[in-house]
Amino acid sequence: MWCPKRVSRLYNVGIPVSLRFFLPCVEAHQLHTNGVEYPKSDRFSVLCKELITPLLNSKKKQGKGSVGKGPGQTANGNSDTLFEQLTKAGQTSRDPALIKNISRLRHLWEYLHKDFGFQDQRGFLFSVAKCRRFVGYSAEETVRPALQFLIELGVSHTDLERMVIRFPKTLTFSVKTNMVPKVEYYRSLGLTDANIVSMVKMLPQLLCYKLETNIRPGIEYLKGLGLHEEDVLKVIVKYPALLGLSLTQNMEPTLGFFLSQGASKEKVALLVKRIPSVIGLSLEYNIRPKFCFASEVLEKSVEEIFSCPTYFSLSLQDRILFRVAVLDFLGVDFRKPAIRTLFLTASWEFKQDYGKEEVELFETWWGTLDKEQKAECVRNRRYMSPLASEK
């Protein structure tokens, strides 16, 4: 049974109301371009709002195909179809500024295709919708120096296109004031060009992080935990997003929480070394609920919790709570298994240990519940469902 005293203490550790029964409530944020009112001064807003996004959405509904090969070829193989429709729409509007922007956009695409081998026109236009000033970039003054620098660094043309589509601001980076200082700093740490290329491919934003505000303080903080320089390099290569985290808003609060719970610097350093992405997790919506769940409900010691750092990277709702609910439903004491045994066991092995049919039946029913219903079930330890008739 749940212990009221243990559960009541959770109300005093700063967990939001919606998380007090350990269910995450973070809504996924989506980027919308349809219906967004852009400033009138934005010369590119009309193009994104009224033409590109609706056009691509209508194309997407027609079905998927192979990526085009020609300079204007779309995913369905019809050469220049998208740009032809954009040009026609611009002419119909009789808006000189819009017609000019479409012409400049097409010129930029043809330049990228001819000189750098870009092929994915649809992805290019989606990037335009995400970065509305894309069309204003100068091919010779801004685009070429940035892309040429990345190629000389070791980024392939294929990876370059993916980077631009994922993060179009790559084309706005100043080589002299932005790219070169950061690459030189990474080299001074002992990273090879191959390491830097791997990191940039994984996270193009790496070249726009502030050196003095984010990158350097973060690395110094990791060294202060006791990580050797070699370990720090391995951590940032494995999880380059760490370099963009705020020292005061992310790293210090998260790692400071572990230290405040009795973990030694050595344990925290080992946690970062093995699962560096834990630093980027939300303290309020992820780290704190998971730690409290393990210590207060599962009655695990700090030593056992930190002996299994992968625990913090697991889904709270889909893995941790689900497996505890399964054991509770089957009448098994969920406090007895070790954290590693209970949560890191493969799904097929977990089903084999506790009955494949029973677990799959429970899993099917569990998937039909929303977060509030799951919270109610876990809170009251009542698993009322079609399972009752099946059992």
PDB file of C-alpha atoms in Angstrom, residues 10-203:
ATOM      1  CA  LEU A  10       6.384  14.927  -1.804  1.00  0.00           C
ATOM      2  CA  TYR A  11       4.150  17.981  -1.533  1.00  0.00           C
ATOM      3  CA  ASN A  12       6.966  19.819   0.230  1.00  0.00           C
ATOM      4  CA  VAL A  13       9.742  19.341  -2.342  1.00  0.00           C
ATOM      5  CA  GLY A  14       8.439  21.764  -4.935  1.00  0.00           C
ATOM      6  CA  ILE A  15       6.735  19.343  -7.309  1.00  0.00           C
ATOM      7  CA  PRO A  16       3.884  20.969  -9.271  1.00  0.00           C
ATOM      8  CA  VAL A  17       0.335  19.805  -8.566  1.00  0.00           C
ATOM      9  CA  SER A  18       0.105  17.968 -11.875  1.00  0.00           C
ATOM     10  CA  LEU A  19       3.332  16.090 -11.080  1.00  0.00           C
ATOM     11  CA  ARG A  20       2.682  15.061  -7.501  1.00  0.00           C
ATOM     12  CA  PHE A  21       1.714  11.624  -8.635  1.00  0.00           C
ATOM     13  CA  PHE A  22       4.735  11.475 -10.909  1.00  0.00           C
ATOM     14  CA  LEU A  23       3.028  11.994 -14.238  1.00  0.00           C
ATOM     15  CA  PRO A  24       4.703  14.415 -16.639  1.00  0.00           C
ATOM     16  CA  CYS A  25       2.558  17.256 -17.875  1.00  0.00           C
ATOM     17  CA  VAL A  26       4.860  19.004 -20.306  1.00  0.00           C
ATOM     18  CA  GLU A  27       2.985  19.688 -23.509  1.00  0.00           C
ATOM     19  CA  ALA A  28       4.882  19.329 -26.771  1.00  0.00           C
ATOM     20  CA  HIS A  29       5.428  22.694 -28.349  1.00  0.00           C
ATOM     21  CA  GLN A  30       4.761  22.890 -32.081  1.00  0.00           C
ATOM     22  CA  LEU A  31       5.924  25.520 -34.497  1.00  0.00           C
ATOM     23  CA  HIS A  32       3.093  26.915 -36.582  1.00  0.00           C
ATOM     24  CA  THR A  33       3.379  29.052 -39.667  1.00  0.00           C
ATOM     25  CA  ASN A  34      -0.238  28.991 -40.866  1.00  0.00           C
ATOM     26  CA  GLY A  35      -2.310  31.746 -39.383  1.00  0.00           C
ATOM     27  CA  VAL A  36       0.611  33.528 -37.701  1.00  0.00           C
ATOM     28  CA  GLU A  37       0.521  37.301 -38.057  1.00  0.00           C
ATOM     29  CA  TYR A  38       4.008  38.461 -38.985  1.00  0.00           C
ATOM     30  CA  PRO A  39       5.043  42.142 -38.813  1.00  0.00           C
ATOM     31  CA  LYS A  40       4.124  44.150 -41.896  1.00  0.00           C
ATOM     32  CA  SER A  41       7.713  45.360 -42.120  1.00  0.00           C
ATOM     33  CA  ASP A  42       8.862  41.787 -42.721  1.00  0.00           C
ATOM     34  CA  ARG A  43       9.214  41.654 -46.495  1.00  0.00           C
ATOM     35  CA  PHE A  44       9.193  37.882 -46.386  1.00  0.00           C
ATOM     36  CA  SER A  45       6.132  37.327 -44.199  1.00  0.00           C
ATOM     37  CA  VAL A  46       3.606  37.283 -47.042  1.00  0.00           C
ATOM     38  CA  LEU A  47       5.625  34.670 -48.902  1.00  0.00           C
ATOM     39  CA  CYS A  48       5.742  32.309 -45.921  1.00  0.00           C
ATOM     40  CA  LYS A  49       2.255  32.904 -44.626  1.00  0.00           C
ATOM     41  CA  GLU A  50       0.198  32.930 -47.801  1.00  0.00           C
ATOM     42  CA  LEU A  51       2.167  30.861 -50.300  1.00  0.00           C
ATOM     43  CA  ILE A  52       4.903  28.494 -49.188  1.00  0.00           C
ATOM     44  CA  THR A  53       3.360  26.739 -46.171  1.00  0.00           C
ATOM     45  CA  PRO A  54      -0.113  26.176 -47.684  1.00  0.00           C
ATOM     46  CA  LEU A  55       1.487  25.024 -50.940  1.00  0.00           C
ATOM     47  CA  LEU A  56       3.741  22.502 -49.214  1.00  0.00           C
ATOM     48  CA  ASN A  57       0.880  21.262 -47.039  1.00  0.00           C
ATOM     49  CA  SER A  58      -1.228  20.603 -50.131  1.00  0.00           C
ATOM     50  CA  LYS A  59       1.679  18.808 -51.796  1.00  0.00           C
ATOM     51  CA  LYS A  60       2.234  16.693 -48.705  1.00  0.00           C
ATOM     52  CA  LYS A  61      -1.362  15.472 -48.770  1.00  0.00           C
ATOM     53  CA  GLN A  62      -0.931  14.216 -52.335  1.00  0.00           C
ATOM     54  CA  GLY A  63       1.485  11.534 -51.198  1.00  0.00           C
ATOM     55  CA  LYS A  64       5.169  10.965 -50.641  1.00  0.00           C
ATOM     56  CA  GLY A  65       7.745  10.160 -53.286  1.00  0.00           C
ATOM     57  CA  SER A  66      11.458  10.072 -53.909  1.00  0.00           C
ATOM     58  CA  VAL A  67      13.571  13.177 -53.571  1.00  0.00           C
ATOM     59  CA  GLY A  68      14.007  15.023 -56.849  1.00  0.00           C
ATOM     60  CA  LYS A  69      17.274  15.099 -58.712  1.00  0.00           C
ATOM     61  CA  GLY A  70      17.001  18.246 -60.803  1.00  0.00           C
ATOM     62  CA  PRO A  71      17.703  21.831 -59.750  1.00  0.00           C
ATOM     63  CA  GLY A  72      14.038  22.491 -59.088  1.00  0.00           C
ATOM     64  CA  GLN A  73      12.733  18.979 -58.874  1.00  0.00           C
ATOM     65  CA  THR A  74      10.284  18.245 -56.097  1.00  0.00           C
ATOM     66  CA  ALA A  75       9.780  15.106 -54.052  1.00  0.00           C
ATOM     67  CA  ASN A  76       7.231  13.786 -56.527  1.00  0.00           C
ATOM     68  CA  GLY A  77       9.567  14.224 -59.472  1.00  0.00           C
ATOM     69  CA  ASN A  78       7.786  17.167 -61.195  1.00  0.00           C
ATOM     70  CA  SER A  79      10.564  19.565 -62.162  1.00  0.00           C
ATOM     71  CA  ASP A  80      10.141  23.166 -60.983  1.00  0.00           C
ATOM     72  CA  THR A  81       6.490  22.564 -60.030  1.00  0.00           C
ATOM     73  CA  LEU A  82       6.712  24.314 -56.669  1.00  0.00           C
ATOM     74  CA  PHE A  83       8.597  27.335 -57.950  1.00  0.00           C
ATOM     75  CA  GLU A  84       6.346  27.581 -60.980  1.00  0.00           C
ATOM     76  CA  GLN A  85       3.311  27.709 -58.709  1.00  0.00           C
ATOM     77  CA  LEU A  86       4.996  30.279 -56.484  1.00  0.00           C
ATOM     78  CA  THR A  87       5.868  32.415 -59.498  1.00  0.00           C
ATOM     79  CA  LYS A  88       2.312  32.155 -60.846  1.00  0.00           C
ATOM     80  CA  ALA A  89       0.876  33.100 -57.454  1.00  0.00           C
ATOM     81  CA  GLY A  90       3.219  36.068 -57.271  1.00  0.00           C
ATOM     82  CA  GLN A  91       2.230  37.294 -60.709  1.00  0.00           C
ATOM     83  CA  THR A  92      -1.453  36.893 -59.839  1.00  0.00           C
ATOM     84  CA  SER A  93      -0.979  39.009 -56.741  1.00  0.00           C
ATOM     85  CA  ARG A  94       0.605  41.805 -58.818  1.00  0.00           C
ATOM     86  CA  ASP A  95       2.721  42.638 -55.787  1.00  0.00           C
ATOM     87  CA  PRO A  96       6.151  43.807 -57.048  1.00  0.00           C
ATOM     88  CA  ALA A  97       7.848  43.085 -53.712  1.00  0.00           C
ATOM     89  CA  LEU A  98       6.431  39.563 -53.580  1.00  0.00           C
ATOM     90  CA  ILE A  99       7.417  38.828 -57.174  1.00  0.00           C
ATOM     91  CA  LYS A 100      10.940  40.050 -56.410  1.00  0.00           C
ATOM     92  CA  ASN A 101      11.210  37.867 -53.307  1.00  0.00           C
ATOM     93  CA  ILE A 102      10.093  34.767 -55.212  1.00  0.00           C
ATOM     94  CA  SER A 103      12.639  35.495 -57.920  1.00  0.00           C
ATOM     95  CA  ARG A 104      15.421  35.927 -55.356  1.00  0.00           C
ATOM     96  CA  LEU A 105      14.342  32.732 -53.603  1.00  0.00           C
ATOM     97  CA  ARG A 106      14.482  30.750 -56.812  1.00  0.00           C
ATOM     98  CA  HIS A 107      17.871  32.219 -57.638  1.00  0.00           C
ATOM     99  CA  LEU A 108      19.190  31.208 -54.207  1.00  0.00           C
ATOM    100  CA  TRP A 109      17.914  27.650 -54.652  1.00  0.00           C
ATOM    101  CA  GLU A 110      19.489  27.330 -58.107  1.00  0.00           C
ATOM    102  CA  TYR A 111      22.757  28.647 -56.690  1.00  0.00           C
ATOM    103  CA  LEU A 112      22.734  26.106 -53.840  1.00  0.00           C
ATOM    104  CA  HIS A 113      21.864  23.286 -56.244  1.00  0.00           C
ATOM    105  CA  LYS A 114      24.482  24.158 -58.853  1.00  0.00           C
ATOM    106  CA  ASP A 115      27.418  25.049 -56.601  1.00  0.00           C
ATOM    107  CA  PHE A 116      26.784  22.824 -53.574  1.00  0.00           C
ATOM    108  CA  GLY A 117      24.669  19.980 -54.926  1.00  0.00           C
ATOM    109  CA  PHE A 118      21.486  20.632 -52.938  1.00  0.00           C
ATOM    110  CA  GLN A 119      18.657  18.329 -54.055  1.00  0.00           C
ATOM    111  CA  ASP A 120      15.775  18.586 -51.596  1.00  0.00           C
ATOM    112  CA  GLN A 121      13.671  21.478 -52.849  1.00  0.00           C
ATOM    113  CA  ARG A 122      10.790  20.701 -50.530  1.00  0.00           C
ATOM    114  CA  GLY A 123      13.090  20.731 -47.508  1.00  0.00           C
ATOM    115  CA  PHE A 124      14.592  23.984 -48.731  1.00  0.00           C
ATOM    116  CA  LEU A 125      11.175  25.627 -48.891  1.00  0.00           C
ATOM    117  CA  PHE A 126      10.276  24.316 -45.452  1.00  0.00           C
ATOM    118  CA  SER A 127      13.452  25.996 -44.209  1.00  0.00           C
ATOM    119  CA  VAL A 128      12.244  29.187 -45.841  1.00  0.00           C
ATOM    120  CA  ALA A 129       8.994  28.911 -43.908  1.00  0.00           C
ATOM    121  CA  LYS A 130      10.948  28.499 -40.658  1.00  0.00           C
ATOM    122  CA  CYS A 131      13.486  31.241 -41.357  1.00  0.00           C
ATOM    123  CA  ARG A 132      11.602  34.014 -43.092  1.00  0.00           C
ATOM    124  CA  ARG A 133      14.690  36.103 -43.889  1.00  0.00           C
ATOM    125  CA  PHE A 134      16.264  33.208 -45.750  1.00  0.00           C
ATOM    126  CA  VAL A 135      15.543  34.872 -49.086  1.00  0.00           C
ATOM    127  CA  GLY A 136      17.442  37.993 -48.086  1.00  0.00           C
ATOM    128  CA  TYR A 137      20.815  36.239 -47.734  1.00  0.00           C
ATOM    129  CA  SER A 138      23.472  37.249 -50.244  1.00  0.00           C
ATOM    130  CA  ALA A 139      24.702  34.188 -52.123  1.00  0.00           C
ATOM    131  CA  GLU A 140      28.228  35.521 -52.588  1.00  0.00           C
ATOM    132  CA  GLU A 141      28.714  37.587 -49.435  1.00  0.00           C
ATOM    133  CA  THR A 142      27.047  35.368 -46.820  1.00  0.00           C
ATOM    134  CA  VAL A 143      26.095  31.933 -48.133  1.00  0.00           C
ATOM    135  CA  ARG A 144      29.250  30.947 -49.990  1.00  0.00           C
ATOM    136  CA  PRO A 145      31.785  31.864 -47.236  1.00  0.00           C
ATOM    137  CA  ALA A 146      29.795  30.013 -44.570  1.00  0.00           C
ATOM    138  CA  LEU A 147      29.242  26.855 -46.619  1.00  0.00           C
ATOM    139  CA  GLN A 148      32.782  26.873 -48.009  1.00  0.00           C
ATOM    140  CA  PHE A 149      34.228  27.075 -44.497  1.00  0.00           C
ATOM    141  CA  LEU A 150      32.161  24.087 -43.380  1.00  0.00           C
ATOM    142  CA  ILE A 151      33.237  22.080 -46.419  1.00  0.00           C
ATOM    143  CA  GLU A 152      36.902  22.858 -45.742  1.00  0.00           C
ATOM    144  CA  LEU A 153      36.337  21.775 -42.142  1.00  0.00           C
ATOM    145  CA  GLY A 154      35.210  18.380 -43.434  1.00  0.00           C
ATOM    146  CA  VAL A 155      31.416  18.545 -43.758  1.00  0.00           C
ATOM    147  CA  SER A 156      30.188  16.684 -46.850  1.00  0.00           C
ATOM    148  CA  HIS A 157      27.800  18.287 -49.337  1.00  0.00           C
ATOM    149  CA  THR A 158      25.032  15.882 -48.322  1.00  0.00           C
ATOM    150  CA  ASP A 159      25.446  16.675 -44.629  1.00  0.00           C
ATOM    151  CA  LEU A 160      25.667  20.368 -45.473  1.00  0.00           C
ATOM    152  CA  GLU A 161      22.234  20.295 -47.089  1.00  0.00           C
ATOM    153  CA  ARG A 162      20.756  18.485 -44.095  1.00  0.00           C
ATOM    154  CA  MET A 163      22.273  21.059 -41.762  1.00  0.00           C
ATOM    155  CA  VAL A 164      20.832  23.978 -43.717  1.00  0.00           C
ATOM    156  CA  ILE A 165      17.381  22.394 -43.877  1.00  0.00           C
ATOM    157  CA  ARG A 166      17.406  21.636 -40.143  1.00  0.00           C
ATOM    158  CA  PHE A 167      18.914  24.957 -39.114  1.00  0.00           C
ATOM    159  CA  PRO A 168      18.797  27.521 -41.941  1.00  0.00           C
ATOM    160  CA  LYS A 169      20.566  30.133 -39.831  1.00  0.00           C
ATOM    161  CA  THR A 170      23.706  28.182 -40.697  1.00  0.00           C
ATOM    162  CA  LEU A 171      23.831  30.400 -43.780  1.00  0.00           C
ATOM    163  CA  THR A 172      23.929  33.573 -41.673  1.00  0.00           C
ATOM    164  CA  PHE A 173      26.968  32.658 -39.569  1.00  0.00           C
ATOM    165  CA  SER A 174      29.860  35.050 -39.972  1.00  0.00           C
ATOM    166  CA  VAL A 175      32.989  33.058 -40.707  1.00  0.00           C
ATOM    167  CA  LYS A 176      35.349  35.610 -39.192  1.00  0.00           C
ATOM    168  CA  THR A 177      33.494  36.578 -36.027  1.00  0.00           C
ATOM    169  CA  ASN A 178      31.474  33.421 -35.344  1.00  0.00           C
ATOM    170  CA  MET A 179      32.737  30.216 -36.884  1.00  0.00           C
ATOM    171  CA  VAL A 180      36.517  30.637 -36.710  1.00  0.00           C
ATOM    172  CA  PRO A 181      36.749  31.643 -33.001  1.00  0.00           C
ATOM    173  CA  LYS A 182      34.615  28.698 -31.897  1.00  0.00           C
ATOM    174  CA  VAL A 183      36.396  26.147 -34.071  1.00  0.00           C
ATOM    175  CA  GLU A 184      39.764  27.428 -32.804  1.00  0.00           C
ATOM    176  CA  TYR A 185      38.547  27.152 -29.211  1.00  0.00           C
ATOM    177  CA  TYR A 186      37.323  23.580 -29.745  1.00  0.00           C
ATOM    178  CA  ARG A 187      40.697  22.716 -31.242  1.00  0.00           C
ATOM    179  CA  SER A 188      42.473  24.262 -28.256  1.00  0.00           C
ATOM    180  CA  LEU A 189      40.546  21.878 -26.000  1.00  0.00           C
ATOM    181  CA  GLY A 190      41.991  18.938 -27.894  1.00  0.00           C
ATOM    182  CA  LEU A 191      39.109  18.158 -30.232  1.00  0.00           C
ATOM    183  CA  THR A 192      40.009  17.051 -33.730  1.00  0.00           C
ATOM    184  CA  ASP A 193      38.337  18.407 -36.857  1.00  0.00           C
ATOM    185  CA  ALA A 194      36.552  15.067 -37.170  1.00  0.00           C
ATOM    186  CA  ASN A 195      35.129  15.560 -33.655  1.00  0.00           C
ATOM    187  CA  ILE A 196      34.008  19.086 -34.491  1.00  0.00           C
ATOM    188  CA  VAL A 197      32.371  17.970 -37.745  1.00  0.00           C
ATOM    189  CA  SER A 198      30.549  15.186 -35.912  1.00  0.00           C
ATOM    190  CA  MET A 199      29.264  17.673 -33.341  1.00  0.00           C
ATOM    191  CA  VAL A 200      28.219  20.264 -35.937  1.00  0.00           C
ATOM    192  CA  LYS A 201      26.390  17.638 -38.005  1.00  0.00           C
ATOM    193  CA  MET A 202      24.526  16.559 -34.899  1.00  0.00           C
ATOM    194  CA  LEU A 203      23.825  20.109 -33.760  1.00  0.00           C
TER     195      LEU A 203
END
